[in-house]
PDB file of C-alpha atoms in Angstrom:
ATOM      1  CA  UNK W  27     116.596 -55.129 185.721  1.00 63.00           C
ATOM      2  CA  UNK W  28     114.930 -55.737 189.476  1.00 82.00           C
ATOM      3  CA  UNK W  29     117.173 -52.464 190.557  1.00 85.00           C
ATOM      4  CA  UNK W  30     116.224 -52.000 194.538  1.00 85.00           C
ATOM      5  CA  UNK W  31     114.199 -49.132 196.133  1.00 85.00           C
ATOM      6  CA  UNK W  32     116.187 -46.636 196.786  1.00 84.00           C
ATOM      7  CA  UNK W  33     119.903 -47.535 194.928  1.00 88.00           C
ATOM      8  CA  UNK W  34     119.239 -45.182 192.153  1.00 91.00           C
ATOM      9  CA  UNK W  35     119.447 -40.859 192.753  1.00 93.00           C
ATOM     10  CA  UNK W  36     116.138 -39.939 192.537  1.00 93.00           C
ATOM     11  CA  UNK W  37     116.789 -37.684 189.929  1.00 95.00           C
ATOM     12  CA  UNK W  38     117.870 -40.114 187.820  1.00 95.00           C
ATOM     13  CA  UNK W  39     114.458 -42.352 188.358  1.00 94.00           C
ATOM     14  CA  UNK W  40     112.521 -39.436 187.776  1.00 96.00           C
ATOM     15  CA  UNK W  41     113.779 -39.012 184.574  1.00 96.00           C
ATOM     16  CA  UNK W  42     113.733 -42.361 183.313  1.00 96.00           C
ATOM     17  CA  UNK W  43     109.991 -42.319 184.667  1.00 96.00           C
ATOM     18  CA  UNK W  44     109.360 -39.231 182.116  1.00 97.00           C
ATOM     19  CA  UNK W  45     111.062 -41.617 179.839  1.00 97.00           C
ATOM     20  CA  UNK W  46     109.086 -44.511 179.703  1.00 97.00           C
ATOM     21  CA  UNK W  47     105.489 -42.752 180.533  1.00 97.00           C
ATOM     22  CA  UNK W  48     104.533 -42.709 176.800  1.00 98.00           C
ATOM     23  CA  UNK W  49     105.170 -45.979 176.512  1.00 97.00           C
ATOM     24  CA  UNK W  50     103.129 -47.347 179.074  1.00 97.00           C
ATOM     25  CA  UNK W  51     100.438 -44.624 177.815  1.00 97.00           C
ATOM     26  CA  UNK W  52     100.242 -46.017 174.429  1.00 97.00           C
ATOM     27  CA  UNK W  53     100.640 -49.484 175.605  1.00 97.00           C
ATOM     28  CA  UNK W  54      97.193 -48.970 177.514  1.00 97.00           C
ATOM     29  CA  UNK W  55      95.928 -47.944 174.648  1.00 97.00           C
ATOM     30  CA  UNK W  56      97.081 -50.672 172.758  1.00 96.00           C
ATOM     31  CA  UNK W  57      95.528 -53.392 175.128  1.00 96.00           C
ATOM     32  CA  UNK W  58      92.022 -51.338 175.465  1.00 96.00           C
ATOM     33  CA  UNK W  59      92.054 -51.275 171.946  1.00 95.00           C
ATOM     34  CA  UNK W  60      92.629 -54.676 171.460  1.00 94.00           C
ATOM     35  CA  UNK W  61      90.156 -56.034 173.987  1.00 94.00           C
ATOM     36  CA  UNK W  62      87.420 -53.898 172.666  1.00 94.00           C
ATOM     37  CA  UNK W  63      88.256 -54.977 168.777  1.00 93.00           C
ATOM     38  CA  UNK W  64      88.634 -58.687 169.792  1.00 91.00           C
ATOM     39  CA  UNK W  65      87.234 -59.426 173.254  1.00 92.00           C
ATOM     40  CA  UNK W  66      88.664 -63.183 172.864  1.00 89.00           C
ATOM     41  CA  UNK W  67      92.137 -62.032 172.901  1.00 90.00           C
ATOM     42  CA  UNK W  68      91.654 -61.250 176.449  1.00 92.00           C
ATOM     43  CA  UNK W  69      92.636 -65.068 177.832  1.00 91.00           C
ATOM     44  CA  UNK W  70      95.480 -64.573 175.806  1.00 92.00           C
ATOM     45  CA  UNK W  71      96.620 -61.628 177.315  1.00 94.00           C
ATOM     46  CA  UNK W  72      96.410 -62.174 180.536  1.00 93.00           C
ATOM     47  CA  UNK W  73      98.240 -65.714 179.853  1.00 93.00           C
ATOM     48  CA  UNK W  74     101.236 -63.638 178.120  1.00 94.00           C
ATOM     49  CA  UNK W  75     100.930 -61.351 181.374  1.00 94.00           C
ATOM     50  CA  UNK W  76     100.794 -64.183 183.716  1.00 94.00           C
ATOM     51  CA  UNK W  77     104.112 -65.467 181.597  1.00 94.00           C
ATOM     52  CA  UNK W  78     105.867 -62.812 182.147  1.00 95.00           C
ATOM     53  CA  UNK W  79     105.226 -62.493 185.645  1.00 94.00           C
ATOM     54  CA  UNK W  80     106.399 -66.179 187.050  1.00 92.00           C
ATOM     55  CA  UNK W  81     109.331 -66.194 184.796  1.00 91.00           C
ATOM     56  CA  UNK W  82     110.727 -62.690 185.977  1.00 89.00           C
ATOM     57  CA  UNK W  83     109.906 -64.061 189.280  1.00 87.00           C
ATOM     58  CA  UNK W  84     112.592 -66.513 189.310  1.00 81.00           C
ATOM     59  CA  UNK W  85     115.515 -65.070 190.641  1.00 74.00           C
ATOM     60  CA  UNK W  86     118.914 -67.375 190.175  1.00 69.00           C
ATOM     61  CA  UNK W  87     122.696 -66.423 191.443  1.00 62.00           C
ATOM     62  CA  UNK W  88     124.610 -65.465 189.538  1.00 60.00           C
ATOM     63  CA  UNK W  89     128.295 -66.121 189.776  1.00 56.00           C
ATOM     64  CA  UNK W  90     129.477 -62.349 189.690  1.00 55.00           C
ATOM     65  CA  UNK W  91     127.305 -62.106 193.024  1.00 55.00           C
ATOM     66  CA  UNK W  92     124.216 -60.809 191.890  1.00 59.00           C
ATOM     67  CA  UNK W  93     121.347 -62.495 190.569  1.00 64.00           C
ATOM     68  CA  UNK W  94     119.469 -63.160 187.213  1.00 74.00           C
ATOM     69  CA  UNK W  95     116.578 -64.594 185.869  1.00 82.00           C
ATOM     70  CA  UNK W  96     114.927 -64.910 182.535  1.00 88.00           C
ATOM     71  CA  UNK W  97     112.039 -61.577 181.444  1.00 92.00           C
ATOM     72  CA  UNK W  98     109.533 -63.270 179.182  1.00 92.00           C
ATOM     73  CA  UNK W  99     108.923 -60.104 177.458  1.00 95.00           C
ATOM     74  CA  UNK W 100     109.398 -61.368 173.992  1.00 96.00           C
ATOM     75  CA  UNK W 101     106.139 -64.092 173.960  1.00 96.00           C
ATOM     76  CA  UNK W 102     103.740 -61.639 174.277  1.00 96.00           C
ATOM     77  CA  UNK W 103     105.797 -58.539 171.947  1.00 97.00           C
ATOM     78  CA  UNK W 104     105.095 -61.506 169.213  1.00 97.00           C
ATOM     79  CA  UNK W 105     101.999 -62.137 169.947  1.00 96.00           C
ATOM     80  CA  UNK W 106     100.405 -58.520 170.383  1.00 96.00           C
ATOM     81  CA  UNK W 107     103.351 -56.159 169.185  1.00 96.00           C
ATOM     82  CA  UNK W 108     105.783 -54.355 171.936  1.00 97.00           C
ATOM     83  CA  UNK W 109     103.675 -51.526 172.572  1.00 97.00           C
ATOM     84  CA  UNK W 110     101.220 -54.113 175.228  1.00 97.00           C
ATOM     85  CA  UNK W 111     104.306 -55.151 176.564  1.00 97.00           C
ATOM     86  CA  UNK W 112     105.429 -51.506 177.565  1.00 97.00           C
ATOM     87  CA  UNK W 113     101.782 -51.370 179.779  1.00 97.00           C
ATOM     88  CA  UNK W 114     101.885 -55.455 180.593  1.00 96.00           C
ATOM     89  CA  UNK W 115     105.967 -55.448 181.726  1.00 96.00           C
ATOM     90  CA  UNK W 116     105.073 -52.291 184.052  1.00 96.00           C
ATOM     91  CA  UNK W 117     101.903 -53.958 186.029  1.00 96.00           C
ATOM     92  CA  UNK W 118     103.905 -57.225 186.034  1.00 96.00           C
ATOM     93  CA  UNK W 119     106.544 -54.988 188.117  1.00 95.00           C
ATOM     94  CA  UNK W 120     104.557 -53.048 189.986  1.00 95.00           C
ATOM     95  CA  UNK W 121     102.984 -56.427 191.421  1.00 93.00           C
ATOM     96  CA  UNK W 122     106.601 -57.890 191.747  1.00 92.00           C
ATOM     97  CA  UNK W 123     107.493 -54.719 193.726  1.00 91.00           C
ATOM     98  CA  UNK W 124     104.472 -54.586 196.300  1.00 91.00           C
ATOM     99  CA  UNK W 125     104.374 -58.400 196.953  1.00 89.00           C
ATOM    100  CA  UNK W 126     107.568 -59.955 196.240  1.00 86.00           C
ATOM    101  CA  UNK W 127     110.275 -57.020 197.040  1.00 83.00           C
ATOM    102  CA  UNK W 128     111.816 -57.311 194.002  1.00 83.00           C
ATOM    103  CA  UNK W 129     112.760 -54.006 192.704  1.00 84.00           C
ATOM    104  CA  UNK W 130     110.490 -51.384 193.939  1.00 88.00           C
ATOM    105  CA  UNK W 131     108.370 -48.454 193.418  1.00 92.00           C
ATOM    106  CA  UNK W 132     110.337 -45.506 192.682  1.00 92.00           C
ATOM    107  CA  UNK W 133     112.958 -47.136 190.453  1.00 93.00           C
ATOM    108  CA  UNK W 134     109.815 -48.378 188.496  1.00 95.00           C
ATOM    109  CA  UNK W 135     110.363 -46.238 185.763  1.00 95.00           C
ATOM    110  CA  UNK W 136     113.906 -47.071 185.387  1.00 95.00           C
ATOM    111  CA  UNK W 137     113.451 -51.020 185.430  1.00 95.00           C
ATOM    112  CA  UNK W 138     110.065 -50.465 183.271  1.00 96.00           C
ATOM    113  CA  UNK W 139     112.447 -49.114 180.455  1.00 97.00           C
ATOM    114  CA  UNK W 140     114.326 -51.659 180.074  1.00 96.00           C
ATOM    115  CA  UNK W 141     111.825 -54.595 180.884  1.00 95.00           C
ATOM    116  CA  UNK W 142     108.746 -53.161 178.677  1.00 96.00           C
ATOM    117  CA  UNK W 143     109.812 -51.083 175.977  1.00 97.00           C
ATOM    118  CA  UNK W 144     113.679 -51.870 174.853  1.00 97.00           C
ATOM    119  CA  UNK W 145     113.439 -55.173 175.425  1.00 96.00           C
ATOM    120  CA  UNK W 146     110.501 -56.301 174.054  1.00 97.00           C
ATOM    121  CA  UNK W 147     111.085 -53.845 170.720  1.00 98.00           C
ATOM    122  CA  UNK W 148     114.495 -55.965 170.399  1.00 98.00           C
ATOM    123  CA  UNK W 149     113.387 -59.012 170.838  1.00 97.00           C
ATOM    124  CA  UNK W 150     110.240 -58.133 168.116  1.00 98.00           C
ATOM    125  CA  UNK W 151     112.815 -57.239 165.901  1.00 97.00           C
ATOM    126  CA  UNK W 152     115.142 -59.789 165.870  1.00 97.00           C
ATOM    127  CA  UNK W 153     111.270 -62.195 165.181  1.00 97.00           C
ATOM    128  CA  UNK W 154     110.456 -59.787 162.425  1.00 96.00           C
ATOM    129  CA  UNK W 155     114.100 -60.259 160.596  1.00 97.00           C
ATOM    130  CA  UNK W 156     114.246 -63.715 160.517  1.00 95.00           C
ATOM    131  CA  UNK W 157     110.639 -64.487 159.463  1.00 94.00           C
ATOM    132  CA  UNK W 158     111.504 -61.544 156.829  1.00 94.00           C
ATOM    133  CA  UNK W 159     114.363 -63.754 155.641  1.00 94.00           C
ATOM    134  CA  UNK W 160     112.303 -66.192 155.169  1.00 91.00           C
ATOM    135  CA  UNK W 161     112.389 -67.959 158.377  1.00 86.00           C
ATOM    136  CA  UNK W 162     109.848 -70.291 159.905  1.00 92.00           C
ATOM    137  CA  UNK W 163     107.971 -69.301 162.986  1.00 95.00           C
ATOM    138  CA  UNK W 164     109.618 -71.440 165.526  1.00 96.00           C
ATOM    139  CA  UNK W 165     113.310 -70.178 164.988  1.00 96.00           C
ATOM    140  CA  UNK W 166     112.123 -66.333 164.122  1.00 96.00           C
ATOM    141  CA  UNK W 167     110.455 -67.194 168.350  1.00 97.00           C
ATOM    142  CA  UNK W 168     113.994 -68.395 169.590  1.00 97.00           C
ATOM    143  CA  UNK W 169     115.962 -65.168 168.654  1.00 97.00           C
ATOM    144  CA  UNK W 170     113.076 -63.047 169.146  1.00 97.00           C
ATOM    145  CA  UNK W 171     112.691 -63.977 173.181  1.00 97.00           C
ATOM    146  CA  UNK W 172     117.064 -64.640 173.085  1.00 96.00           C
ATOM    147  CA  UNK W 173     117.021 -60.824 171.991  1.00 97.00           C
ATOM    148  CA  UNK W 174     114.354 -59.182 174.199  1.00 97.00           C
ATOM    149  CA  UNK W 175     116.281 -60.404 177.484  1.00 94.00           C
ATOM    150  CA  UNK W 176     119.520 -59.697 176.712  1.00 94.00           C
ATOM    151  CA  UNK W 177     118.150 -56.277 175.375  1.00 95.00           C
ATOM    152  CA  UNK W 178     116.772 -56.303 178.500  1.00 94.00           C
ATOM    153  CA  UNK W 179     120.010 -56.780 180.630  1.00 91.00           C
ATOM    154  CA  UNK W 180     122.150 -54.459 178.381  1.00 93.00           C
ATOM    155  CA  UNK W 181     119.793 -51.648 179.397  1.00 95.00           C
ATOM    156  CA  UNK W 182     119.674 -52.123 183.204  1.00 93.00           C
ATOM    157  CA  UNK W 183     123.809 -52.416 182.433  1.00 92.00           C
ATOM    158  CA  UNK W 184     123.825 -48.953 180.482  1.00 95.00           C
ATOM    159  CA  UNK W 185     121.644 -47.514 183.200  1.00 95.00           C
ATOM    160  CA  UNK W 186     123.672 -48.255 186.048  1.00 93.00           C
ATOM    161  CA  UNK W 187     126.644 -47.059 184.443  1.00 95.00           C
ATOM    162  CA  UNK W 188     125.357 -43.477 183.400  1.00 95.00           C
ATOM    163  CA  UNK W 189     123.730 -43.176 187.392  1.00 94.00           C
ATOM    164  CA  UNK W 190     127.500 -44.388 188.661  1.00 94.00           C
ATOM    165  CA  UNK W 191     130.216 -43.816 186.425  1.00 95.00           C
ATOM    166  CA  UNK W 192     133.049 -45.325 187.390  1.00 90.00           C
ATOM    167  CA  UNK W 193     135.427 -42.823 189.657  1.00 90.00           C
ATOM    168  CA  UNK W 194     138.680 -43.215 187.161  1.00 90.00           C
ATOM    169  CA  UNK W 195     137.370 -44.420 183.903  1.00 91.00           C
ATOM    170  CA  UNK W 196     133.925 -42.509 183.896  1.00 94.00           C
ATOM    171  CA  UNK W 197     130.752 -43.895 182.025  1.00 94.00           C
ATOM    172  CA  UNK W 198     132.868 -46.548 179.472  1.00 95.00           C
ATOM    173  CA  UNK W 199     134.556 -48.737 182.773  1.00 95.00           C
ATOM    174  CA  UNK W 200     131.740 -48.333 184.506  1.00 94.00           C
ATOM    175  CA  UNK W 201     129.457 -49.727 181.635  1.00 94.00           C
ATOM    176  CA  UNK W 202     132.149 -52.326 181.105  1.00 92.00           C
ATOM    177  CA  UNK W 203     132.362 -53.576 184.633  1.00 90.00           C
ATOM    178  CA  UNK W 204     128.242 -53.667 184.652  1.00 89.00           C
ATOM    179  CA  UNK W 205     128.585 -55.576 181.373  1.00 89.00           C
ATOM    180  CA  UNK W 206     130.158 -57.958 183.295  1.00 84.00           C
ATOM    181  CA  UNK W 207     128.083 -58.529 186.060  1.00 79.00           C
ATOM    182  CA  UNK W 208     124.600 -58.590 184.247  1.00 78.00           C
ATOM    183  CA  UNK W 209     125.297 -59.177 180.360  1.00 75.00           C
ATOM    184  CA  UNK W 210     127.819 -62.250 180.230  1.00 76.00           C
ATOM    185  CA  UNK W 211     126.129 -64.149 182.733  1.00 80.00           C
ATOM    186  CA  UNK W 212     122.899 -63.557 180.957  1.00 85.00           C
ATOM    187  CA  UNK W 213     123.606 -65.068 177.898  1.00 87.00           C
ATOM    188  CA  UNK W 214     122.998 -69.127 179.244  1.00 86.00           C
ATOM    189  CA  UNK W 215     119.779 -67.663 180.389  1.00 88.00           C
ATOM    190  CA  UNK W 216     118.913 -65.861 177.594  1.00 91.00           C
ATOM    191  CA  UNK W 217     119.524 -69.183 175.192  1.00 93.00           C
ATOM    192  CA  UNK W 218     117.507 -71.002 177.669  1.00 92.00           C
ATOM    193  CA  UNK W 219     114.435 -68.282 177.496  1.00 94.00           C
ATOM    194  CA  UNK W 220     114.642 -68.695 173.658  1.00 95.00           C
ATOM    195  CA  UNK W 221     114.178 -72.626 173.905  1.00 96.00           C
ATOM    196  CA  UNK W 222     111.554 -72.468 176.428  1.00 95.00           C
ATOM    197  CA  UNK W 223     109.624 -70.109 174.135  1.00 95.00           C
ATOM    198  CA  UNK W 224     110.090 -72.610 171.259  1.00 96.00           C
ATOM    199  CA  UNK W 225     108.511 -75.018 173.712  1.00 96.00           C
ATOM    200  CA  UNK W 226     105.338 -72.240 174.581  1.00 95.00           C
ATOM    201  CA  UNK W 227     104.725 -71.416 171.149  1.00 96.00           C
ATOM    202  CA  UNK W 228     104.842 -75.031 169.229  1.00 95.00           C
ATOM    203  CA  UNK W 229     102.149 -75.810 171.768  1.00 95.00           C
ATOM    204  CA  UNK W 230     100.235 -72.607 170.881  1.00 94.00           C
ATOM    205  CA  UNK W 231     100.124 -73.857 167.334  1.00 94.00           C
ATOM    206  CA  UNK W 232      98.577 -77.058 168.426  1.00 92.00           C
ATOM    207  CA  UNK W 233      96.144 -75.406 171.145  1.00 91.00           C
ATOM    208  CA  UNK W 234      95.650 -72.262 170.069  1.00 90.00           C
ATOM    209  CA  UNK W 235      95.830 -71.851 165.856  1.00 91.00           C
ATOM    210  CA  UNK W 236      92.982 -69.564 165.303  1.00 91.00           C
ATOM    211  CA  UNK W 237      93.904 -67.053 167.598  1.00 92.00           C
ATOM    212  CA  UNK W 238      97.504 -67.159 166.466  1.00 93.00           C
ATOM    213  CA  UNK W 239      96.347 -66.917 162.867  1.00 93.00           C
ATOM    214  CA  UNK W 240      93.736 -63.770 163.731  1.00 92.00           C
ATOM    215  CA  UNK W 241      97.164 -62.055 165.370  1.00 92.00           C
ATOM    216  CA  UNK W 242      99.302 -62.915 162.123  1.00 91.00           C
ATOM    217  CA  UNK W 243     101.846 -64.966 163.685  1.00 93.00           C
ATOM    218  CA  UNK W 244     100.625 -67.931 161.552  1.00 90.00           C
ATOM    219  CA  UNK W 245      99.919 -67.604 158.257  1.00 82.00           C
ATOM    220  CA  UNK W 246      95.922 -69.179 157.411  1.00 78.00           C
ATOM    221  CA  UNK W 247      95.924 -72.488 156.680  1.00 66.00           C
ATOM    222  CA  UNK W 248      94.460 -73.338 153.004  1.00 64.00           C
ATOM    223  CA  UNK W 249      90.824 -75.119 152.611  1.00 57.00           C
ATOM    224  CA  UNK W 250      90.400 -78.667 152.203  1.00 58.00           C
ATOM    225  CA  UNK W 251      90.790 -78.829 148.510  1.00 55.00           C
ATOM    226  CA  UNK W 252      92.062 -75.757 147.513  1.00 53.00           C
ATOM    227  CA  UNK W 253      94.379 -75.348 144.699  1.00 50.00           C
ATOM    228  CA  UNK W 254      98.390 -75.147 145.328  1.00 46.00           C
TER     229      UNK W 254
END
C-alpha cells in the first residue's frame, strides 16, 4: 500500500484524498479527545504509533517482484478503536514519505485509505467477532491484526485495478492479476503480523493491565475476596 509518487493519475489520488479526509478528520478528533479525557493514554499512543511506523517500515521482496511488509494497523484499532488509526496510519505515512521514500505525498490519500481506515476497521472487526463468540483476548488479537493487513493489501489491489484496468479483460483481470502480486504473497506475512501481535499484547497484559482494562480490552479483574 507504499504506491510511489507519481504512478497513480492524479485524478484518481485526488479523489481518493476526498475519500479518506473524513476519516483522518474524525480520527483527530478521536485522539484530541482521548488525550484530553485520559492524558495517560498518551504513552500508549504514541507506542501504537511508533508500532506502526517500524513495522510498515520493513520492506521484504516479494517473489512476484514487488515488495511487502507487515502494517501494524490492527494493535492500536484494538486498543483505541479504528477511527485513531485513520489520523495515526496517515502521519505514520506522511513521515515514511518525507524521510524514507516510501510512497509519497500525493498518492497519500490513496495509500491512507487503505492503511488507516479499511484496514484497521477489518481487522477491529474480525477482534470484535471472535471475542463476541466468546473468544479470549489473545486469539480475538491474532485475527484481528491477520485481518487489518490483508484488508490492507486487498485495497491497494482493488485500487490499482480500478486506476489501470487491464487493456482486454477491464477492471476483473486487472484486479485478479493485482491479487496476485500483493494479496497471495501477503498471506505468510499477514499470519506472521497476527503472531507477533499475540506476542505485543500478552506482554501488555503483564506490563500494562490497568490501562488495558480502562480501554476495555480486558475485562477488571475481581477484588481479593470477592464472591464468584
Amino acid at each position: 500500500m507504499h504506491i510511489a509518487e507519481g504512478f497513480l493519475p492524479p485524478a484518481h489520488a485526488l479523489g481518493w484524498t476526498l475519500a479518506t479526509a473524513p476519516f483522518v478528520i474524525h480520527g483527530a478528533r478521536a485522539v484530541a479527545r482521548e488525550v484530553r479525557e485520559n492524558p495517560e493514554s498518551t504513552l500508549l499512543l504514541g507506542a501504537a504509533g511508533a508500532f506502526t511506523f517500524v513495522l510498515s517500515a520493513i520492506k521484504l521482496p516479494s517473489i512476484t517482484g514487488s515488495s511487502s511488509h507487515p502494517t501494524g494497523t490492527g494493535a492500536g484499532a484494538i486498543l483505541f478503536r479504528p477511527p485513531v488509526m485513520a489520523l495515526l496510519g496517515t502521519v505514520v505515512l506522511l513521515f515514511q514519505a518525507l524521510l524514507l521514500a516510501h510512497g509519497g505525498v500525493t498518492p497519500l490519500g490513496v495509500n491512507a485509505f487503505a492503511f488507516g481506515v479499511v484496514g484497521p476497521w477489518a481487522g477491529y472487526g474480525a477482534y470484535r467477532l471472535l471475542r463476541w463468540l466468546g473468544g479470549s483476548l489473545l486469539p480475538g488479537v491474532f485475527a484481528g491484526m491477520l485481518v487489518a493487513d490483508l484488508a490492507t493489501y486487498l485495497t491497494t489491489s482493488l485500487q490499482l485495478a480500478l486506476a489501470f484496468p487491464d487493456a482486454a479483460g477491464g477492471f476483473a483481470a486487472a484486479l485478479v492479476k493485482f491479487l496476485g502480486v500483493f494479496a497471495i504473497t501477503q498471506v505468510p506475512l499477514a499470519v506472521g503480523e497476527g503472531l507477533l501481535g499475540v506476542l505485543l499484547f500478552r506482554v501488555l497484559t503483564v506490563n500494562a493491565r490497568p490501562e488495558l482494562e480502562r480501554l476495555g480490552v480486558l475485562r477488571p479483574a475481581p477484588a481479593p475476596g470477592s464472591a464468584g
